[in-house]
mmCIF file of C-alpha atoms in Angstrom:
data_model
loop_
_atom_site.group_PDB
_atom_site.id
_atom_site.type_symbol
_atom_site.label_atom_id
_atom_site.label_comp_id
_atom_site.label_asym_id
_atom_site.label_seq_id
_atom_site.Cartn_x
_atom_site.Cartn_y
_atom_site.Cartn_z
ATOM 1 C CA UNK A 272 -37.202 148.367 31.204
ATOM 2 C CA UNK A 273 -37.680 152.104 31.834
ATOM 3 C CA UNK A 274 -41.449 151.628 32.040
ATOM 4 C CA UNK A 275 -41.029 148.906 34.699
ATOM 5 C CA UNK A 276 -38.752 151.131 36.806
ATOM 6 C CA UNK A 277 -41.131 154.055 36.359
ATOM 7 C CA UNK A 278 -44.057 151.849 37.425
ATOM 8 C CA UNK A 279 -42.243 150.661 40.551
ATOM 9 C CA UNK A 280 -41.210 154.219 41.464
ATOM 10 C CA UNK A 281 -44.773 155.468 40.980
ATOM 11 C CA UNK A 282 -46.179 152.681 43.162
ATOM 12 C CA UNK A 283 -43.589 153.328 45.889
ATOM 13 C CA UNK A 284 -44.391 157.048 45.867
ATOM 14 C CA UNK A 285 -48.124 156.357 46.094
ATOM 15 C CA UNK A 286 -47.648 153.982 49.033
ATOM 16 C CA UNK A 287 -45.417 156.390 50.926
ATOM 17 C CA UNK A 288 -47.988 159.152 50.454
ATOM 18 C CA UNK A 289 -50.793 156.960 51.801
ATOM 19 C CA UNK A 290 -48.709 156.030 54.845
ATOM 20 C CA UNK A 291 -47.845 159.657 55.580
ATOM 21 C CA UNK A 292 -51.495 160.703 55.500
ATOM 22 C CA UNK A 293 -52.434 158.023 58.028
ATOM 23 C CA UNK A 294 -49.507 158.536 60.412
ATOM 24 C CA UNK A 295 -49.976 159.800 63.933
ATOM 25 C CA UNK A 296 -48.724 163.164 65.113
ATOM 26 C CA UNK A 297 -45.422 162.324 66.912
ATOM 27 C CA UNK A 298 -45.847 165.284 69.289
ATOM 28 C CA UNK A 299 -49.272 163.986 70.299
ATOM 29 C CA UNK A 300 -47.876 160.503 70.974
ATOM 30 C CA UNK A 301 -45.133 162.051 73.117
ATOM 31 C CA UNK A 302 -47.705 164.170 74.969
ATOM 32 C CA UNK A 303 -49.855 161.113 75.705
ATOM 33 C CA UNK A 304 -46.952 159.016 76.953
ATOM 34 C CA UNK A 305 -45.567 161.814 79.149
ATOM 35 C CA UNK A 306 -48.782 163.285 80.582
ATOM 36 C CA UNK A 307 -51.579 160.750 79.960
ATOM 37 C CA UNK A 308 -53.584 163.742 78.655
ATOM 38 C CA UNK A 309 -54.344 163.904 74.967
ATOM 39 C CA UNK A 310 -57.847 165.220 74.403
ATOM 40 C CA UNK A 311 -58.508 165.695 70.673
ATOM 41 C CA UNK A 312 -55.069 164.351 69.692
ATOM 42 C CA UNK A 313 -54.261 162.750 66.346
ATOM 43 C CA UNK A 314 -53.037 159.261 67.224
ATOM 44 C CA UNK A 315 -54.291 157.618 64.046
ATOM 45 C CA UNK A 316 -52.153 154.621 63.166
ATOM 46 C CA UNK A 317 -50.059 155.005 66.340
ATOM 47 C CA UNK A 318 -48.346 151.933 67.769
ATOM 48 C CA UNK A 319 -49.347 151.923 71.434
ATOM 49 C CA UNK A 320 -49.141 148.158 71.845
ATOM 50 C CA UNK A 321 -48.784 147.073 75.473
ATOM 51 C CA UNK A 322 -48.707 150.659 76.799
ATOM 52 C CA UNK A 323 -50.001 151.512 80.266
ATOM 53 C CA UNK A 324 -52.499 154.308 79.655
ATOM 54 C CA UNK A 325 -54.489 153.915 82.871
ATOM 55 C CA UNK A 326 -56.909 156.819 83.336
ATOM 56 C CA UNK A 327 -55.773 158.540 80.123
ATOM 57 C CA UNK A 328 -57.824 161.469 78.827
ATOM 58 C CA UNK A 329 -58.401 160.581 75.183
ATOM 59 C CA UNK A 330 -61.711 162.375 74.693
ATOM 60 C CA UNK A 331 -62.373 163.087 71.007
ATOM 61 C CA UNK A 332 -58.945 161.672 70.059
ATOM 62 C CA UNK A 333 -58.396 160.149 66.628
ATOM 63 C CA UNK A 334 -57.141 156.592 67.187
ATOM 64 C CA UNK A 335 -58.321 155.229 63.842
ATOM 65 C CA UNK A 336 -56.180 152.257 62.872
ATOM 66 C CA UNK A 337 -54.086 152.545 66.040
ATOM 67 C CA UNK A 338 -52.445 149.446 67.507
ATOM 68 C CA UNK A 339 -53.577 149.185 71.136
ATOM 69 C CA UNK A 340 -53.093 145.432 71.419
ATOM 70 C CA UNK A 341 -52.668 144.416 75.083
ATOM 71 C CA UNK A 342 -52.697 148.083 76.154
ATOM 72 C CA UNK A 343 -54.011 148.895 79.633
ATOM 73 C CA UNK A 344 -56.619 151.650 79.340
ATOM 74 C CA UNK A 345 -58.381 150.990 82.644
ATOM 75 C CA UNK A 346 -60.512 153.975 83.650
ATOM 76 C CA UNK A 347 -59.558 155.943 80.510
ATOM 77 C CA UNK A 348 -61.948 158.480 79.007
ATOM 78 C CA UNK A 349 -62.402 157.710 75.308
ATOM 79 C CA UNK A 350 -65.682 159.593 74.959
ATOM 80 C CA UNK A 351 -66.195 160.627 71.347
ATOM 81 C CA UNK A 352 -62.908 159.017 70.281
ATOM 82 C CA UNK A 353 -62.495 157.589 66.798
ATOM 83 C CA UNK A 354 -61.250 153.990 67.160
ATOM 84 C CA UNK A 355 -62.381 152.882 63.710
ATOM 85 C CA UNK A 356 -60.343 149.883 62.614
ATOM 86 C CA UNK A 357 -58.176 150.019 65.751
ATOM 87 C CA UNK A 358 -56.511 146.892 67.101
ATOM 88 C CA UNK A 359 -57.729 146.431 70.680
ATOM 89 C CA UNK A 360 -56.986 142.720 70.828
ATOM 90 C CA UNK A 361 -56.427 141.657 74.458
ATOM 91 C CA UNK A 362 -56.671 145.295 75.589
ATOM 92 C CA UNK A 363 -57.750 146.027 79.159
ATOM 93 C CA UNK A 364 -60.676 148.459 78.940
ATOM 94 C CA UNK A 365 -62.185 147.919 82.381
ATOM 95 C CA UNK A 366 -64.320 150.860 83.553
ATOM 96 C CA UNK A 367 -63.583 153.013 80.480
ATOM 97 C CA UNK A 368 -65.895 155.596 79.003
ATOM 98 C CA UNK A 369 -66.577 154.930 75.326
ATOM 99 C CA UNK A 370 -69.634 157.200 75.155
ATOM 100 C CA UNK A 371 -70.312 158.213 71.539
ATOM 101 C CA UNK A 372 -67.021 156.557 70.462
ATOM 102 C CA UNK A 373 -66.600 155.094 66.988
ATOM 103 C CA UNK A 374 -65.461 151.467 67.261
ATOM 104 C CA UNK A 375 -66.609 150.510 63.761
ATOM 105 C CA UNK A 376 -64.441 147.677 62.487
ATOM 106 C CA UNK A 377 -62.259 147.625 65.616
ATOM 107 C CA UNK A 378 -60.745 144.298 66.660
ATOM 108 C CA UNK A 379 -61.657 143.712 70.310
ATOM 109 C CA UNK A 380 -60.874 139.988 70.325
ATOM 110 C CA UNK A 381 -60.223 138.796 73.895
ATOM 111 C CA UNK A 382 -60.446 142.378 75.201
ATOM 112 C CA UNK A 383 -61.660 143.065 78.734
ATOM 113 C CA UNK A 384 -64.420 145.638 78.281
ATOM 114 C CA UNK A 385 -66.089 145.034 81.628
ATOM 115 C CA UNK A 386 -68.111 147.753 83.375
ATOM 116 C CA UNK A 387 -67.550 150.119 80.455
ATOM 117 C CA UNK A 388 -69.871 152.984 79.489
ATOM 118 C CA UNK A 389 -70.608 152.483 75.790
ATOM 119 C CA UNK A 390 -73.764 154.579 75.467
ATOM 120 C CA UNK A 391 -74.033 155.735 71.855
ATOM 121 C CA UNK A 392 -70.852 153.926 70.798
ATOM 122 C CA UNK A 393 -70.815 152.625 67.216
ATOM 123 C CA UNK A 394 -70.063 148.887 67.315
ATOM 124 C CA UNK A 395 -70.737 148.277 63.616
ATOM 125 C CA UNK A 396 -68.447 145.472 62.375
ATOM 126 C CA UNK A 397 -66.623 145.465 65.736
ATOM 127 C CA UNK A 398 -65.024 142.082 66.431
ATOM 128 C CA UNK A 399 -65.932 140.982 69.955
ATOM 129 C CA UNK A 400 -64.821 137.333 69.827
ATOM 130 C CA UNK A 401 -64.124 136.083 73.370
ATOM 131 C CA UNK A 402 -64.356 139.648 74.737
ATOM 132 C CA UNK A 403 -65.343 140.084 78.391
ATOM 133 C CA UNK A 404 -68.351 142.403 78.496
ATOM 134 C CA UNK A 405 -69.503 141.649 82.044
ATOM 135 C CA UNK A 406 -71.216 144.616 83.636
ATOM 136 C CA UNK A 407 -71.337 146.506 80.317
ATOM 137 C CA UNK A 408 -74.788 147.509 79.084
ATOM 138 C CA UNK A 409 -75.070 147.171 75.305
ATOM 139 C CA UNK A 410 -78.624 148.583 75.091
ATOM 140 C CA UNK A 411 -77.555 152.106 74.172
ATOM 141 C CA UNK A 412 -74.773 151.111 71.753
ATOM 142 C CA UNK A 413 -75.182 151.236 67.987
ATOM 143 C CA UNK A 414 -75.043 147.674 66.751
ATOM 144 C CA UNK A 415 -75.886 146.235 63.320
ATOM 145 C CA UNK A 416 -79.301 144.643 62.944
#
């Protein structure tokens, strides 16, 4: 019985440690929501679902694993941002800059990515099912062959 309890406690501790490592910086989330300026911020794993982040400065921000489902990022600057594994389902990314951004494994299902600048963006394993890419030039993006 003691070994079972010890095993459960060890597993719980390991899971809590993994979650803490991946958590966003709460001060950075607050800064983004109050100022719309968060260049280089750590927003990894942040829940920004449905947020209005129109024109946000997120250059070089870490948004790996962030939940941006149905968020409005129209005109935002995400140049060099890490969006690996992020949830961008139904997000509004019209006229955004994703230059040199990492979108590897991001879920962009039904996202509006029209007229976006994605030069040098990594789209490896990016899910683009039913995404609107009108006016977006994919020639300079990194896509799997």
